[in-house]
Amino acid sequence: MFKRFVVLAVLSLSSVAVAHADSISGFFSSTGTESFTNSSITFPPGGAVVAGAVGGTFANLTGGNPITFFSGAIPYSQGQNSTPGGTPIQLLTTTQAGETFAFDLTGYNANFINNGTQGCGTGSTCLLVTGTGFFTGTGAANFTNSPGTVVFTSNYAPGEPLGGITSSSASASTASSTDPSTGPSTGPSTDPPSDPSPVPEPASFALFGTGLLGVVGLARRKFCV
């Protein structure tokens, strides 16, 4: 009976630690390569790295850190799209200093442009994609799933055949942050981002541990009588 009480106490201690996980709030940018047609986009292995604006929870990411994108083709039609089968797609992951950030794509708006509008140069063919979904953070610190947005821009120069490899750029931000390179994201808040390394409050643990030791002492006296 005494052992069972100790196990329950340890489980309660774990639940306190989980309760202190923070949400992700920040932004980062990247460069890389991809290929696209008028109906699909493909991310080849390797070649994508962190580059440009970084802030908030992502502040520890440094330029040149590798980003792994979804392997294979993602279909799209002009306008708003849902992921195939309605199942989220893990679009990208990046790991640094023991922390892995991932973005799961749940929907996306695709804009295929070949008429010289919306910033696409005359004669060029461009694809602009705004993907919505959620970020996760696991490893050195664990974060709660947080809504976010990833924006891609890529283009073929005049005369390049569709389906070849083209350079691309991407920016990612959570719904509660502002990326200075792309402006506000879909969320209304522009408050400063939260601490990138959330940890349980020491005072809370001290109080909890003191109370736990007292309860264990009472239990020992009761069961040893």
mmCIF file of C-alpha atoms in Angstrom:
data_model
loop_
_atom_site.group_PDB
_atom_site.id
_atom_site.type_symbol
_atom_site.label_atom_id
_atom_site.label_comp_id
_atom_site.label_asym_id
_atom_site.label_seq_id
_atom_site.Cartn_x
_atom_site.Cartn_y
_atom_site.Cartn_z
ATOM 1 C CA MET A 1 0.000 0.000 0.000
ATOM 2 C CA PHE A 2 2.861 2.381 0.832
ATOM 3 C CA LYS A 3 4.554 1.760 -2.557
ATOM 4 C CA ARG A 4 1.325 2.514 -4.373
ATOM 5 C CA PHE A 5 1.083 5.854 -2.554
ATOM 6 C CA VAL A 6 4.610 6.819 -3.629
ATOM 7 C CA VAL A 7 3.875 5.968 -7.278
ATOM 8 C CA LEU A 8 0.772 8.154 -7.230
ATOM 9 C CA ALA A 9 2.782 11.010 -5.734
ATOM 10 C CA VAL A 10 5.406 10.772 -8.521
ATOM 11 C CA LEU A 11 2.665 10.831 -11.166
ATOM 12 C CA SER A 12 1.259 13.986 -9.594
ATOM 13 C CA LEU A 13 4.713 15.605 -9.745
ATOM 14 C CA SER A 14 4.935 14.816 -13.476
ATOM 15 C CA SER A 15 1.568 16.375 -14.151
ATOM 16 C CA VAL A 16 2.727 19.627 -12.534
ATOM 17 C CA ALA A 17 5.715 19.772 -14.920
ATOM 18 C CA VAL A 18 3.535 19.249 -18.005
ATOM 19 C CA ALA A 19 1.140 21.987 -16.903
ATOM 20 C CA HIS A 20 3.903 24.609 -17.330
ATOM 21 C CA ALA A 21 4.450 24.054 -21.086
ATOM 22 C CA ASP A 22 4.222 27.303 -23.060
ATOM 23 C CA SER A 23 2.838 27.942 -26.528
ATOM 24 C CA ILE A 24 5.117 28.860 -29.434
ATOM 25 C CA SER A 25 5.293 32.509 -30.454
ATOM 26 C CA GLY A 26 7.819 33.721 -32.990
ATOM 27 C CA PHE A 27 8.976 33.637 -36.593
ATOM 28 C CA PHE A 28 11.808 32.476 -38.858
ATOM 29 C CA SER A 29 12.712 32.537 -42.538
ATOM 30 C CA SER A 30 14.390 30.111 -44.907
ATOM 31 C CA THR A 31 15.756 29.657 -48.394
ATOM 32 C CA GLY A 32 15.868 26.485 -50.440
ATOM 33 C CA THR A 33 14.908 24.767 -53.662
ATOM 34 C CA GLU A 34 11.725 23.138 -54.932
ATOM 35 C CA SER A 35 9.920 22.380 -58.153
ATOM 36 C CA PHE A 36 6.337 23.058 -59.129
ATOM 37 C CA THR A 37 3.881 22.647 -61.949
ATOM 38 C CA ASN A 38 0.413 24.137 -62.295
ATOM 39 C CA SER A 39 -0.975 21.321 -60.099
ATOM 40 C CA SER A 40 1.716 20.196 -57.625
ATOM 41 C CA ILE A 41 4.702 21.323 -55.575
ATOM 42 C CA THR A 42 7.675 19.092 -54.711
ATOM 43 C CA PHE A 43 10.432 19.626 -52.146
ATOM 44 C CA PRO A 44 13.636 17.757 -53.039
ATOM 45 C CA PRO A 45 15.805 16.372 -50.205
ATOM 46 C CA GLY A 46 18.262 18.813 -48.649
ATOM 47 C CA GLY A 47 19.088 22.319 -49.717
ATOM 48 C CA ALA A 48 16.801 24.255 -47.350
ATOM 49 C CA VAL A 49 18.303 26.232 -44.475
ATOM 50 C CA VAL A 50 17.336 28.873 -41.948
ATOM 51 C CA ALA A 51 18.077 32.328 -43.392
ATOM 52 C CA GLY A 52 16.802 35.826 -42.677
ATOM 53 C CA ALA A 53 14.573 37.041 -39.858
ATOM 54 C CA VAL A 54 14.376 34.892 -36.705
ATOM 55 C CA GLY A 55 12.720 35.746 -33.401
ATOM 56 C CA GLY A 56 10.578 34.747 -30.452
ATOM 57 C CA THR A 57 10.544 31.070 -29.547
ATOM 58 C CA PHE A 58 12.700 30.368 -32.622
ATOM 59 C CA ALA A 59 15.428 32.819 -31.534
ATOM 60 C CA ASN A 60 17.976 30.027 -30.979
ATOM 61 C CA LEU A 61 17.843 28.983 -34.647
ATOM 62 C CA THR A 62 20.877 30.266 -36.536
ATOM 63 C CA GLY A 63 21.481 30.956 -40.206
ATOM 64 C CA GLY A 64 22.441 27.871 -42.195
ATOM 65 C CA ASN A 65 20.737 25.406 -39.861
ATOM 66 C CA PRO A 66 19.185 22.635 -42.030
ATOM 67 C CA ILE A 67 15.425 22.408 -42.565
ATOM 68 C CA THR A 68 13.879 19.128 -43.701
ATOM 69 C CA PHE A 69 10.795 19.519 -45.861
ATOM 70 C CA PHE A 70 8.120 16.995 -46.750
ATOM 71 C CA SER A 71 9.466 14.454 -49.244
ATOM 72 C CA GLY A 72 7.260 14.091 -52.303
ATOM 73 C CA ALA A 73 4.666 16.022 -54.263
ATOM 74 C CA ILE A 74 1.785 17.921 -52.691
ATOM 75 C CA PRO A 75 -1.132 18.503 -55.069
ATOM 76 C CA TYR A 76 -2.945 21.813 -55.294
ATOM 77 C CA SER A 77 -5.584 23.642 -57.278
ATOM 78 C CA GLN A 78 -5.851 27.384 -57.700
ATOM 79 C CA GLY A 79 -7.231 28.912 -54.516
ATOM 80 C CA GLN A 80 -7.972 27.290 -51.173
ATOM 81 C CA ASN A 81 -6.977 23.649 -50.600
ATOM 82 C CA SER A 82 -7.263 21.082 -47.839
ATOM 83 C CA THR A 83 -4.569 18.459 -47.293
ATOM 84 C CA PRO A 84 -5.299 15.135 -49.071
ATOM 85 C CA GLY A 85 -7.798 13.132 -47.054
ATOM 86 C CA GLY A 86 -7.998 15.942 -44.519
ATOM 87 C CA THR A 87 -4.921 14.530 -42.754
ATOM 88 C CA PRO A 88 -2.239 17.003 -41.581
ATOM 89 C CA ILE A 89 1.078 16.861 -43.441
ATOM 90 C CA GLN A 90 4.308 17.428 -41.515
ATOM 91 C CA LEU A 91 5.651 20.042 -43.887
ATOM 92 C CA LEU A 92 8.967 20.881 -42.210
ATOM 93 C CA THR A 93 11.199 20.128 -39.242
ATOM 94 C CA THR A 94 14.361 21.757 -37.978
ATOM 95 C CA THR A 95 16.512 20.781 -34.980
ATOM 96 C CA GLN A 96 19.108 22.806 -33.116
ATOM 97 C CA ALA A 97 20.463 22.836 -29.547
ATOM 98 C CA GLY A 98 18.385 19.798 -28.627
ATOM 99 C CA GLU A 99 15.062 21.337 -29.702
ATOM 100 C CA THR A 100 13.003 20.165 -32.689
ATOM 101 C CA PHE A 101 10.411 22.456 -34.234
ATOM 102 C CA ALA A 102 7.925 21.059 -36.720
ATOM 103 C CA PHE A 103 5.078 22.531 -38.750
ATOM 104 C CA ASP A 104 2.040 20.412 -39.596
ATOM 105 C CA LEU A 105 0.101 21.681 -42.608
ATOM 106 C CA THR A 106 -3.704 21.483 -42.452
ATOM 107 C CA GLY A 107 -4.734 23.804 -45.303
ATOM 108 C CA TYR A 108 -3.189 26.050 -47.945
ATOM 109 C CA ASN A 109 -4.036 28.723 -50.474
ATOM 110 C CA ALA A 110 -2.148 28.355 -53.758
ATOM 111 C CA ASN A 111 -1.749 31.116 -56.316
ATOM 112 C CA PHE A 112 -0.240 30.060 -59.654
ATOM 113 C CA ILE A 113 0.708 33.193 -61.606
ATOM 114 C CA ASN A 114 1.999 33.519 -65.181
ATOM 115 C CA ASN A 115 0.531 36.836 -66.285
ATOM 116 C CA GLY A 116 2.937 39.305 -64.697
ATOM 117 C CA THR A 117 0.681 40.224 -61.764
ATOM 118 C CA GLN A 118 1.050 40.161 -57.958
ATOM 119 C CA GLY A 119 4.765 40.837 -58.056
ATOM 120 C CA CYS A 120 5.588 38.072 -60.521
ATOM 121 C CA GLY A 121 7.755 39.497 -63.290
ATOM 122 C CA THR A 122 6.477 39.559 -66.853
ATOM 123 C CA GLY A 123 7.435 36.280 -68.547
ATOM 124 C CA SER A 124 8.082 34.532 -65.246
ATOM 125 C CA THR A 125 5.939 31.822 -63.693
ATOM 126 C CA CYS A 126 5.410 32.084 -59.950
ATOM 127 C CA LEU A 127 3.777 30.096 -57.184
ATOM 128 C CA LEU A 128 2.678 31.791 -53.982
ATOM 129 C CA VAL A 129 1.444 29.485 -51.213
ATOM 130 C CA THR A 130 0.137 30.389 -47.782
ATOM 131 C CA GLY A 131 -0.125 27.326 -45.565
ATOM 132 C CA THR A 132 -1.971 27.194 -42.247
ATOM 133 C CA GLY A 133 -1.539 24.605 -39.506
ATOM 134 C CA PHE A 134 0.297 24.311 -36.204
ATOM 135 C CA PHE A 135 3.831 24.292 -34.817
ATOM 136 C CA THR A 136 5.155 21.804 -32.278
ATOM 137 C CA GLY A 137 8.308 22.016 -30.178
ATOM 138 C CA THR A 138 9.886 19.025 -28.432
ATOM 139 C CA GLY A 139 13.240 18.183 -26.856
ATOM 140 C CA ALA A 140 15.097 20.520 -24.505
ATOM 141 C CA ALA A 141 11.704 22.141 -23.827
ATOM 142 C CA ASN A 142 8.229 20.921 -24.725
ATOM 143 C CA PHE A 143 5.689 23.387 -26.060
ATOM 144 C CA THR A 144 1.962 23.112 -26.588
ATOM 145 C CA ASN A 145 0.746 22.873 -30.196
ATOM 146 C CA SER A 146 0.459 26.429 -31.534
ATOM 147 C CA PRO A 147 -1.400 27.682 -34.632
ATOM 148 C CA GLY A 148 0.833 29.173 -37.300
ATOM 149 C CA THR A 149 1.387 30.099 -40.931
ATOM 150 C CA VAL A 150 4.061 29.311 -43.514
ATOM 151 C CA VAL A 151 4.366 31.436 -46.669
ATOM 152 C CA PHE A 152 6.268 30.254 -49.782
ATOM 153 C CA THR A 153 7.350 32.207 -52.839
ATOM 154 C CA SER A 154 9.120 30.627 -55.786
ATOM 155 C CA ASN A 155 9.428 31.349 -59.471
ATOM 156 C CA TYR A 156 10.806 30.191 -62.807
ATOM 157 C CA ALA A 157 12.611 32.778 -64.883
ATOM 158 C CA PRO A 158 11.320 33.403 -68.410
ATOM 159 C CA GLY A 159 11.877 30.347 -70.608
ATOM 160 C CA GLU A 160 12.528 27.835 -67.813
ATOM 161 C CA PRO A 161 10.396 24.688 -68.144
ATOM 162 C CA LEU A 162 7.864 23.964 -65.392
ATOM 163 C CA GLY A 163 8.821 21.043 -63.200
ATOM 164 C CA GLY A 164 12.530 21.872 -63.052
ATOM 165 C CA ILE A 165 14.259 22.897 -59.845
ATOM 166 C CA THR A 166 13.857 26.509 -58.833
ATOM 167 C CA SER A 167 15.073 28.483 -55.825
ATOM 168 C CA SER A 168 12.452 29.462 -53.299
ATOM 169 C CA SER A 169 12.055 31.399 -50.107
ATOM 170 C CA ALA A 170 9.762 30.802 -47.168
ATOM 171 C CA SER A 171 8.807 32.555 -43.982
ATOM 172 C CA ALA A 172 7.057 31.017 -40.999
ATOM 173 C CA SER A 173 5.311 32.622 -38.066
ATOM 174 C CA THR A 174 2.935 31.683 -35.290
ATOM 175 C CA ALA A 175 -0.535 33.175 -35.141
ATOM 176 C CA SER A 176 0.341 35.435 -32.210
ATOM 177 C CA SER A 177 3.520 37.024 -33.540
ATOM 178 C CA THR A 178 4.723 39.556 -36.077
ATOM 179 C CA ASP A 179 7.500 38.802 -38.562
ATOM 180 C CA PRO A 180 9.152 42.102 -39.536
ATOM 181 C CA SER A 181 9.973 40.714 -43.000
ATOM 182 C CA THR A 182 6.389 39.783 -43.885
ATOM 183 C CA GLY A 183 4.209 41.902 -41.596
ATOM 184 C CA PRO A 184 1.611 40.664 -39.158
ATOM 185 C CA SER A 185 0.429 37.075 -39.415
ATOM 186 C CA THR A 186 -3.172 35.942 -39.106
ATOM 187 C CA GLY A 187 -3.374 36.578 -35.357
ATOM 188 C CA PRO A 188 -4.263 39.966 -33.871
ATOM 189 C CA SER A 189 -1.586 40.098 -31.191
ATOM 190 C CA THR A 190 1.785 41.800 -31.623
ATOM 191 C CA ASP A 191 2.919 41.346 -28.012
ATOM 192 C CA PRO A 192 6.572 40.428 -27.396
ATOM 193 C CA PRO A 193 7.168 36.696 -27.843
ATOM 194 C CA SER A 194 7.352 34.416 -24.836
ATOM 195 C CA ASP A 195 10.562 33.044 -23.300
ATOM 196 C CA PRO A 196 12.029 30.508 -25.764
ATOM 197 C CA SER A 197 12.997 28.111 -22.959
ATOM 198 C CA PRO A 198 10.034 27.577 -20.628
ATOM 199 C CA VAL A 199 10.894 25.873 -17.337
ATOM 200 C CA PRO A 200 8.773 24.979 -14.284
ATOM 201 C CA GLU A 201 8.730 27.639 -11.597
ATOM 202 C CA PRO A 202 11.302 26.735 -8.860
ATOM 203 C CA ALA A 203 9.137 28.201 -6.088
ATOM 204 C CA SER A 204 6.159 26.085 -7.124
ATOM 205 C CA PHE A 205 8.265 22.922 -7.108
ATOM 206 C CA ALA A 206 9.768 23.788 -3.726
ATOM 207 C CA LEU A 207 6.319 24.188 -2.176
ATOM 208 C CA PHE A 208 5.038 21.049 -3.856
ATOM 209 C CA GLY A 209 8.088 19.035 -2.743
ATOM 210 C CA THR A 210 7.787 20.235 0.871
ATOM 211 C CA GLY A 211 4.133 19.266 1.003
ATOM 212 C CA LEU A 212 4.861 15.906 -0.626
ATOM 213 C CA LEU A 213 7.549 15.045 1.930
ATOM 214 C CA GLY A 214 5.177 15.914 4.751
ATOM 215 C CA VAL A 215 2.427 13.706 3.370
ATOM 216 C CA VAL A 216 4.849 10.820 2.810
ATOM 217 C CA GLY A 217 6.068 11.173 6.416
ATOM 218 C CA LEU A 218 2.523 10.986 7.745
ATOM 219 C CA ALA A 219 1.792 7.967 5.578
ATOM 220 C CA ARG A 220 4.955 6.188 6.808
ATOM 221 C CA ARG A 221 3.974 6.715 10.453
ATOM 222 C CA LYS A 222 0.431 5.491 9.773
ATOM 223 C CA PHE A 223 1.444 2.321 7.950
ATOM 224 C CA CYS A 224 4.316 1.454 10.266
ATOM 225 C CA VAL A 225 2.201 1.487 13.458
#
